[in-house]
């Protein structure tokens, strides 16, 4: 779509921004070796190239989502995308470790503004039913494709150009997207005029998310029993409890707790948490298995992920149609089965397993499952939410997925027997344990989809649209009630 006619946001523009964010999340991992050689990172310091991004992205997602509801999603989208592009330039030109880490932190902070704004603009601009399923289908397909392509592209850019290319590739794309967004997106801040931001709640939940993100990031390097890890996780729990208490006592809470009575939203966030864990653990350990056990180069490792990316591309349209026909509940259940089968197959790896017979089919099954998760979970997580609260719902969805990425990866690392960041000597049994863990998480997805979404509005095929006016649905509408179109 080239414009914003008829209240519809420019879908391709928004999805292009989401693709850049998803690609950037994954593309850096394969380039870590080059960054360490050129900038002189220590082994413990190198983790912060990924950790700084995760810390600020995970910490500020909920605040970013709600801020879009208060100050306007276009404003937040354009400002966040501008900062993200500038941070990519700084990172690509970095000559010292601290500069690159600071740039990655700034990327994470700006992505926490852009990502929920993208989802909120799409969800608010397309009525519930077939239109939103299709729009979310494009969003989910682009997100999963960006993640898969990022792993592959990182190896190619690092090998044939430089690690700096994985940062600088965002520069031309970001400039074009900022220019188009400023021109094509319609300002939306008037509809939220007078809305106040719950500052105490924002400080508490952001501090809690940052504490959790920090603890999970350093756990794989220092171990679960390390003092910084324990202190961070306990502090996060205390701050989160304090946040929940504040939300019950302020007149305009950052997160009205009544929103969780929407079973579709609650179940969608639980599935986002579990599927984020499956994606992060499987990608991390497949990469290490290819490089450590099968001795693949960075380029060959990247190419090994192309079939998965191709499956995501091919499966996107069928998954959209399947969601329209079967409903989110049945489609998500099927996606969980695909993920569980992929994890169970990968759990059969040995020291001399064949890529073609084990890794490739396992990755294809994971690709099918990831496509379902990225497309259909967003539909469930935004169902029955009023327009003025769509940024909040988007922030919750992204926060749940990000917490799943961090917590499940830390648990997967622990199950694999990796002590104090010693990822260079993982035993085969460690790989098997990690892949069985992804299968178990996938079974959890099947359970939540089957039980949590039973009787909800997204459990059946997409409904015909009604003539209801935009934003007529009250916040926290029970997900099993008929969903009014926007």
Coordinates of C-alpha atoms in Angstrom, one line a residue:
X1 CA 0.0 0.0 0.0
X2 CA 1.3 3.4 -0.9
X3 CA -0.7 5.6 1.3
X4 CA -3.0 5.9 4.2
X5 CA -6.3 6.3 2.4
X6 CA -9.5 5.4 4.1
X7 CA -7.9 5.2 7.5
X8 CA -5.6 2.3 6.5
X9 CA -1.9 2.8 7.4
X10 CA 0.7 2.1 4.7
X11 CA 1.2 -1.6 5.5
X12 CA 4.3 -2.2 3.3
X13 CA 6.1 0.8 4.9
X14 CA 5.3 -0.5 8.4
X15 CA 6.3 -4.0 7.6
X16 CA 9.6 -2.8 6.0
X17 CA 10.5 -1.2 9.3
X18 CA 9.6 -4.4 11.2
X19 CA 11.7 -6.4 8.7
X20 CA 14.7 -4.1 9.5
X21 CA 14.3 -4.6 13.2
X22 CA 13.9 -8.3 13.0
X23 CA 16.8 -8.7 10.7
X24 CA 19.0 -6.5 13.0
X25 CA 18.1 -8.6 16.0
X26 CA 19.5 -11.8 14.3
X27 CA 22.2 -10.5 11.9
X28 CA 24.7 -9.4 14.6
X29 CA 25.1 -12.9 16.1
X30 CA 27.2 -14.4 13.3
X31 CA 29.4 -11.2 13.2
X32 CA 30.5 -11.4 16.8
X33 CA 33.8 -13.0 15.9
X34 CA 34.8 -10.3 13.6
X35 CA 33.8 -7.6 16.1
X36 CA 35.9 -9.3 18.8
X37 CA 39.0 -9.5 16.5
X38 CA 38.8 -5.9 15.2
X39 CA 37.8 -4.0 18.4
X40 CA 39.5 -6.2 21.0
X41 CA 36.5 -7.4 23.0
X42 CA 37.1 -9.7 25.9
X43 CA 35.0 -12.9 26.0
X44 CA 32.9 -11.5 28.8
X45 CA 32.6 -8.1 27.1
X46 CA 31.5 -9.5 23.8
X47 CA 28.2 -10.7 25.2
X48 CA 27.1 -7.1 25.6
X49 CA 27.0 -6.5 21.9
X50 CA 23.8 -8.6 22.1
X51 CA 23.1 -8.0 25.8
X52 CA 22.9 -4.2 25.6
X53 CA 20.4 -4.4 22.8
X54 CA 18.3 -7.0 24.7
X55 CA 18.5 -5.0 28.0
X56 CA 17.2 -1.7 26.6
X57 CA 14.7 -3.3 24.1
X58 CA 13.2 -5.6 26.7
X59 CA 13.3 -3.0 29.4
X60 CA 11.5 -0.2 27.5
X61 CA 9.0 -2.2 25.3
X62 CA 6.0 -1.7 27.6
X63 CA 6.7 2.0 28.1
X64 CA 7.2 2.4 24.4
X65 CA 3.9 0.8 23.6
X66 CA 2.0 2.9 26.1
X67 CA 3.8 6.1 25.0
X68 CA 2.5 5.6 21.5
X69 CA -1.0 5.7 22.9
X70 CA -0.3 8.9 24.8
X71 CA 1.9 11.0 22.4
X72 CA 0.9 9.5 19.1
X73 CA 2.2 6.4 17.3
X74 CA 3.4 8.3 14.2
X75 CA 5.5 10.6 16.3
X76 CA 7.0 7.7 18.2
X77 CA 7.5 5.6 15.0
X78 CA 9.4 8.4 13.2
X79 CA 11.5 9.5 16.2
X80 CA 12.4 5.9 17.0
X81 CA 13.3 5.0 13.5
X82 CA 15.5 8.1 13.2
X83 CA 17.4 7.2 16.4
X84 CA 17.7 3.6 15.3
X85 CA 19.3 4.7 12.0
X86 CA 21.7 7.0 13.6
X87 CA 22.7 4.4 16.2
X88 CA 23.4 2.0 13.3
X89 CA 25.7 4.5 11.8
X90 CA 27.6 5.0 15.1
X91 CA 27.9 1.3 15.6
X92 CA 29.2 0.7 12.0
X93 CA 31.9 3.3 12.5
X94 CA 32.8 2.2 16.1
X95 CA 36.6 2.0 16.8
X96 CA 36.3 0.9 20.5
X97 CA 34.2 -1.7 22.3
X98 CA 32.3 0.8 24.4
X99 CA 31.1 2.7 21.4
X100 CA 29.7 -0.3 19.7
X101 CA 28.0 -1.5 22.9
X102 CA 26.5 2.1 23.4
X103 CA 25.2 2.1 19.9
X104 CA 23.6 -1.3 20.4
X105 CA 21.9 -0.1 23.5
X106 CA 20.6 2.9 21.6
X107 CA 19.3 0.6 18.9
X108 CA 17.5 -1.4 21.5
X109 CA 15.9 1.6 23.1
X110 CA 14.7 3.0 19.7
X111 CA 13.5 -0.4 18.6
X112 CA 11.4 -0.5 21.8
X113 CA 9.6 2.5 20.5
X114 CA 9.2 1.4 16.9
X115 CA 8.2 -2.2 17.2
X116 CA 5.0 -1.7 19.3
X117 CA 4.1 1.3 17.3
X118 CA 4.2 -0.8 14.1
X119 CA 1.9 -3.4 15.6
X120 CA -0.4 -0.8 17.1
X121 CA -0.8 1.1 13.8
X122 CA -1.6 -2.1 12.0
X123 CA -4.0 -3.4 14.6
X124 CA -5.8 0.0 15.0
X125 CA -6.0 0.5 11.2
X126 CA -7.5 -2.8 10.1
X127 CA -10.8 -4.0 11.5
X128 CA -10.9 -7.3 13.4
X129 CA -11.8 -10.2 11.1
X130 CA -10.4 -11.1 7.7
X131 CA -8.8 -7.7 7.1
X132 CA -6.8 -7.8 10.3
X133 CA -5.8 -11.4 9.9
X134 CA -4.4 -10.6 6.4
X135 CA -2.6 -7.5 7.7
X136 CA -1.2 -9.3 10.7
X137 CA -0.3 -12.1 8.3
X138 CA 2.0 -9.8 6.3
X139 CA 3.4 -8.4 9.6
X140 CA 4.1 -11.8 11.0
X141 CA 5.6 -13.2 7.8
X142 CA 7.9 -10.2 7.5
X143 CA 9.0 -10.5 11.1
X144 CA 9.8 -14.2 10.8
X145 CA 11.5 -13.8 7.4
X146 CA 13.6 -10.9 8.8
X147 CA 14.8 -13.1 11.7
X148 CA 15.7 -16.0 9.4
X149 CA 17.3 -13.8 6.7
X150 CA 19.2 -12.0 9.4
X151 CA 21.0 -15.2 10.4
X152 CA 21.9 -16.0 6.8
X153 CA 22.8 -12.5 5.8
X154 CA 25.1 -11.9 8.8
X155 CA 27.4 -14.7 7.7
X156 CA 27.6 -13.5 4.1
X157 CA 28.2 -9.8 5.0
X158 CA 30.8 -10.6 7.6
X159 CA 32.7 -13.0 5.3
X160 CA 32.7 -11.0 2.1
X161 CA 32.6 -7.4 3.3
X162 CA 33.0 -6.8 7.1
X163 CA 31.2 -7.0 10.3
X164 CA 30.6 -3.3 10.0
X165 CA 28.2 -4.0 7.1
X166 CA 25.7 -5.7 9.4
X167 CA 25.3 -2.3 11.1
X168 CA 25.6 0.0 8.1
X169 CA 23.1 -1.9 6.1
X170 CA 20.4 -0.2 8.2
X171 CA 21.5 3.3 7.1
X172 CA 20.1 3.6 3.6
X173 CA 17.0 1.6 4.5
X174 CA 16.4 3.7 7.6
X175 CA 16.7 7.0 5.8
X176 CA 14.2 6.0 3.1
X177 CA 11.7 4.7 5.8
X178 CA 11.9 7.8 7.9
X179 CA 11.3 10.0 4.8
X180 CA 8.3 7.9 3.7
X181 CA 6.9 7.7 7.3
X182 CA 7.0 11.4 7.8
X183 CA 5.0 11.9 4.5
X184 CA 2.7 8.9 4.4
X185 CA 1.6 8.2 8.0
X186 CA -1.3 10.2 9.3
X187 CA -0.8 11.9 12.7
X188 CA -2.8 10.2 15.4
X189 CA -2.0 12.2 18.5
X190 CA -5.3 14.1 18.5
X191 CA -7.2 11.0 19.6
X192 CA -5.1 10.7 22.7
X193 CA -5.1 14.3 23.7
X194 CA -5.6 14.7 27.5
X195 CA -4.4 11.2 28.2
X196 CA -1.7 11.2 30.9
X197 CA 1.2 8.9 31.3
X198 CA 1.5 7.1 34.6
X199 CA 5.0 8.2 35.5
X200 CA 5.5 6.2 38.7
X201 CA 4.2 3.1 37.0
X202 CA 6.4 3.7 34.0
X203 CA 9.5 4.1 36.1
X204 CA 8.7 0.9 38.1
X205 CA 7.9 -1.4 35.2
X206 CA 10.8 -0.1 33.1
X207 CA 13.2 -0.6 36.0
X208 CA 11.7 -4.1 36.6
X209 CA 12.1 -5.1 33.0
X210 CA 15.6 -3.8 32.8
X211 CA 16.5 -5.7 36.0
X212 CA 15.1 -8.9 34.6
X213 CA 16.8 -8.4 31.2
X214 CA 20.2 -7.7 32.9
X215 CA 19.9 -10.7 35.1
X216 CA 19.0 -13.0 32.3
X217 CA 21.8 -11.6 30.0
X218 CA 24.6 -12.2 32.5
X219 CA 23.3 -15.5 33.8
X220 CA 24.7 -17.4 30.8
X221 CA 28.2 -15.8 31.5
X222 CA 28.4 -15.7 35.3
X223 CA 26.1 -18.6 36.2
X224 CA 22.7 -18.6 37.9
X225 CA 24.3 -18.5 41.4
X226 CA 26.3 -15.3 40.8
X227 CA 25.5 -12.4 43.0
X228 CA 24.7 -9.9 40.2
X229 CA 22.2 -12.4 38.7
X230 CA 20.4 -13.1 42.0
X231 CA 20.3 -9.4 42.9
X232 CA 19.0 -8.4 39.5
X233 CA 16.2 -11.0 39.4
X234 CA 15.1 -10.4 43.0
X235 CA 15.1 -6.6 42.3
X236 CA 13.1 -7.2 39.2
X237 CA 10.5 -9.2 41.1
X238 CA 10.3 -6.6 43.9
X239 CA 9.9 -3.8 41.4
X240 CA 7.2 -5.7 39.5
X241 CA 5.2 -6.3 42.6
X242 CA 5.5 -2.6 43.5
X243 CA 4.3 -1.8 39.9
X244 CA 1.2 -4.0 40.3
X245 CA 0.4 -2.3 43.6
X246 CA 0.7 1.1 42.0
X247 CA -1.6 0.1 39.1
X248 CA -4.4 -0.7 41.5
X249 CA -4.2 2.7 43.2
X250 CA -3.7 5.3 40.4
X251 CA -6.6 6.8 38.4
X252 CA -4.9 6.4 35.0
X253 CA -2.7 3.3 35.3
X254 CA 0.0 2.5 32.7
X255 CA -1.4 -1.1 32.5
X256 CA -5.1 -1.3 33.6
X257 CA -5.1 -4.8 35.1
X258 CA -8.6 -5.4 33.7
X259 CA -7.0 -5.9 30.3
X260 CA -5.9 -9.3 31.4
X261 CA -9.5 -10.4 31.7
X262 CA -9.4 -10.6 27.9
X263 CA -8.5 -14.3 27.6
X264 CA -7.4 -14.0 24.0
X265 CA -4.9 -11.3 24.9
X266 CA -3.6 -13.2 27.9
X267 CA -3.3 -16.5 26.0
X268 CA -1.7 -14.7 23.0
X269 CA 1.0 -13.2 25.3
X270 CA 1.7 -16.6 26.9
X271 CA 2.1 -18.1 23.5
X272 CA 4.4 -15.2 22.5
X273 CA 6.5 -15.9 25.5
X274 CA 6.8 -19.6 24.7
X275 CA 7.4 -19.1 21.0
X276 CA 10.0 -16.5 21.6
X277 CA 11.8 -19.0 23.7
X278 CA 11.6 -21.7 21.0
X279 CA 13.0 -19.3 18.4
X280 CA 15.9 -18.1 20.5
X281 CA 17.0 -21.4 21.9
X282 CA 16.7 -23.3 18.5
X283 CA 18.6 -20.6 16.5
X284 CA 21.3 -20.3 19.1
X285 CA 22.0 -24.0 19.4
X286 CA 21.6 -24.8 15.7
X287 CA 24.2 -22.2 15.0
X288 CA 26.6 -23.6 17.6
X289 CA 26.0 -27.1 16.4
X290 CA 26.8 -26.3 12.8
X291 CA 30.0 -24.4 13.8
X292 CA 31.3 -26.5 16.6
X293 CA 30.3 -30.0 15.7
X294 CA 29.9 -29.9 11.9
X295 CA 32.7 -27.3 11.6
X296 CA 30.8 -25.0 9.3
X297 CA 32.3 -21.6 8.4
X298 CA 30.3 -18.4 9.1
X299 CA 29.2 -18.3 5.4
X300 CA 28.2 -22.0 5.3
X301 CA 26.3 -21.5 8.6
X302 CA 24.4 -18.6 7.2
X303 CA 23.6 -20.5 4.0
X304 CA 22.3 -23.4 6.1
X305 CA 19.5 -21.2 7.4
X306 CA 18.3 -20.2 3.9
X307 CA 16.0 -23.2 3.6
X308 CA 14.2 -22.2 6.8
X309 CA 13.9 -18.6 5.5
X310 CA 12.5 -19.9 2.2
X311 CA 10.0 -22.0 4.0
X312 CA 8.8 -19.0 5.9
X313 CA 8.4 -17.1 2.6
X314 CA 6.4 -20.0 1.0
X315 CA 4.3 -20.8 4.0
X316 CA 3.1 -17.2 4.8
X317 CA 0.1 -17.0 2.5
X318 CA -1.1 -20.5 3.3
X319 CA -0.9 -19.7 7.0
X320 CA -2.9 -16.5 6.6
X321 CA -5.6 -18.5 4.7
X322 CA -5.5 -21.3 7.3
X323 CA -6.0 -18.7 10.1
X324 CA -9.0 -17.3 8.2
X325 CA -10.5 -20.7 7.7
X326 CA -9.7 -22.5 11.0
X327 CA -9.4 -19.6 13.4
X328 CA -6.4 -18.6 15.6
X329 CA -6.8 -21.4 18.1
X330 CA -6.6 -24.3 15.7
X331 CA -3.9 -22.7 13.7
X332 CA -1.7 -22.0 16.7
X333 CA -2.2 -25.5 17.9
X334 CA -1.0 -26.8 14.6
X335 CA 2.0 -24.5 14.7
X336 CA 2.9 -25.7 18.2
X337 CA 2.9 -29.3 16.8
X338 CA 5.3 -28.3 14.0
X339 CA 7.6 -26.7 16.6
X340 CA 7.5 -29.7 18.9
X341 CA 8.2 -32.0 16.0
X342 CA 11.2 -29.9 14.8
X343 CA 12.6 -29.8 18.3
X344 CA 12.2 -33.5 18.9
X345 CA 13.9 -34.2 15.5
X346 CA 16.8 -31.9 16.3
X347 CA 17.2 -33.6 19.7
X348 CA 18.4 -36.7 17.8
X349 CA 21.6 -35.1 16.8
X350 CA 24.9 -36.9 17.3
X351 CA 28.5 -36.0 16.8
X352 CA 28.3 -36.9 13.1
X353 CA 24.6 -36.3 12.2
X354 CA 23.8 -35.3 8.6
X355 CA 22.7 -31.8 7.9
X356 CA 20.4 -33.1 5.2
X357 CA 18.8 -35.8 7.3
X358 CA 18.5 -34.1 10.7
X359 CA 19.3 -30.4 10.8
X360 CA 17.5 -29.4 7.6
X361 CA 14.2 -31.2 8.2
X362 CA 14.2 -30.1 11.8
X363 CA 14.8 -26.5 10.7
X364 CA 12.1 -26.7 8.1
X365 CA 9.6 -27.9 10.7
X366 CA 10.7 -25.0 13.0
X367 CA 10.3 -22.6 10.1
X368 CA 6.7 -23.7 9.6
X369 CA 5.9 -23.4 13.3
X370 CA 7.6 -20.0 13.5
X371 CA 5.6 -18.7 10.6
X372 CA 2.4 -19.7 12.3
X373 CA 3.5 -18.1 15.6
X374 CA 4.5 -14.8 14.1
X375 CA 1.4 -14.4 12.0
X376 CA -1.3 -15.8 14.3
X377 CA -0.1 -14.9 17.8
X378 CA -0.4 -11.2 17.0
X379 CA -4.0 -11.7 16.0
X380 CA -4.8 -13.3 19.3
X381 CA -2.9 -10.8 21.4
X382 CA -4.7 -7.7 19.9
X383 CA -8.2 -9.2 19.7
X384 CA -10.9 -7.3 21.6
X385 CA -8.7 -4.4 22.5
X386 CA -10.0 -0.8 21.9
X387 CA -8.1 1.5 19.6
X388 CA -6.8 3.9 22.2
X389 CA -5.2 1.0 24.1
X390 CA -3.7 -0.8 21.1
X391 CA -0.2 0.5 21.9
X392 CA -0.4 -1.0 25.3
X393 CA -1.5 -4.4 23.9
X394 CA 1.3 -4.2 21.4
X395 CA 3.8 -3.4 24.1
X396 CA 2.6 -6.3 26.2
X397 CA 2.8 -8.7 23.2
X398 CA 6.4 -7.6 22.4
X399 CA 7.4 -7.7 26.1
X400 CA 6.1 -11.2 26.5
X401 CA 8.0 -12.4 23.5
X402 CA 11.2 -10.7 24.5
X403 CA 11.0 -12.1 28.1
X404 CA 10.6 -15.5 26.5
X405 CA 13.7 -15.0 24.4
X406 CA 15.8 -14.0 27.4
X407 CA 14.5 -16.4 30.1
X408 CA 14.3 -19.5 27.9
X409 CA 17.7 -18.9 26.3
X410 CA 19.2 -18.6 29.8
X411 CA 17.4 -21.8 30.8
X412 CA 18.5 -23.6 27.6
X413 CA 22.1 -22.6 28.2
X414 CA 21.9 -24.0 31.8
X415 CA 20.3 -27.2 30.6
X416 CA 23.0 -27.6 28.0
X417 CA 25.6 -27.6 30.7
X418 CA 27.3 -24.4 29.6
X419 CA 29.1 -23.0 32.6
X420 CA 30.4 -19.3 32.7
X421 CA 30.0 -18.7 29.0
X422 CA 32.1 -21.7 27.9
X423 CA 30.1 -22.2 24.7
X424 CA 33.1 -23.6 22.8
X425 CA 32.8 -27.0 24.5
X426 CA 29.2 -28.0 24.6
X427 CA 28.8 -31.8 24.8
X428 CA 26.4 -33.6 22.4
X429 CA 24.1 -34.4 25.3
X430 CA 24.0 -30.6 26.0
X431 CA 22.7 -30.0 22.5
X432 CA 20.1 -32.7 22.8
X433 CA 18.9 -31.3 26.2
X434 CA 18.5 -27.8 24.6
X435 CA 16.5 -29.2 21.7
X436 CA 14.3 -31.3 23.9
X437 CA 13.7 -28.1 25.9
X438 CA 12.4 -26.4 22.7
X439 CA 10.1 -29.4 22.2
X440 CA 8.7 -29.0 25.7
X441 CA 8.1 -25.3 25.2
X442 CA 6.2 -26.2 22.0
X443 CA 4.0 -28.6 23.9
X444 CA 3.2 -25.7 26.2
X445 CA 2.1 -23.7 23.2
X446 CA -0.2 -26.5 22.1
X447 CA -1.7 -26.6 25.6
X448 CA -2.3 -22.8 25.9
X449 CA -3.7 -22.7 22.4
X450 CA -6.1 -25.6 23.0
X451 CA -7.2 -24.6 26.5
X452 CA -6.6 -20.9 26.8
X453 CA -8.3 -19.9 23.5
X454 CA -11.2 -22.2 23.8
X455 CA -14.5 -20.3 23.3
X456 CA -12.8 -17.0 22.5
X457 CA -13.5 -14.8 19.5
X458 CA -10.4 -15.9 17.7
X459 CA -11.0 -19.6 18.2
X460 CA -13.1 -19.9 15.1
X461 CA -12.7 -18.6 11.5
X462 CA -12.4 -14.8 11.1
X463 CA -15.8 -13.2 11.4
X464 CA -17.5 -11.0 8.8
X465 CA -17.0 -7.4 9.6
X466 CA -19.8 -5.3 11.2
X467 CA -20.6 -1.6 10.9
X468 CA -19.4 -0.8 14.4
X469 CA -17.4 2.4 14.7
X470 CA -13.7 2.4 15.4
X471 CA -12.7 2.0 19.1
X472 CA -16.2 1.0 20.3
X473 CA -14.9 -2.0 22.1
X474 CA -14.3 -1.4 25.8
X475 CA -10.9 -2.2 27.2
X476 CA -10.7 -5.7 28.6
X477 CA -13.7 -7.0 26.7
X478 CA -13.9 -10.7 27.4
X479 CA -12.3 -12.5 24.5
X480 CA -15.2 -14.9 24.2
X481 CA -17.6 -12.1 23.5
X482 CA -18.4 -11.1 19.9
X483 CA -15.7 -8.8 18.7
X484 CA -16.8 -5.5 17.3
X485 CA -15.0 -4.3 14.2
X486 CA -13.2 -1.0 14.3

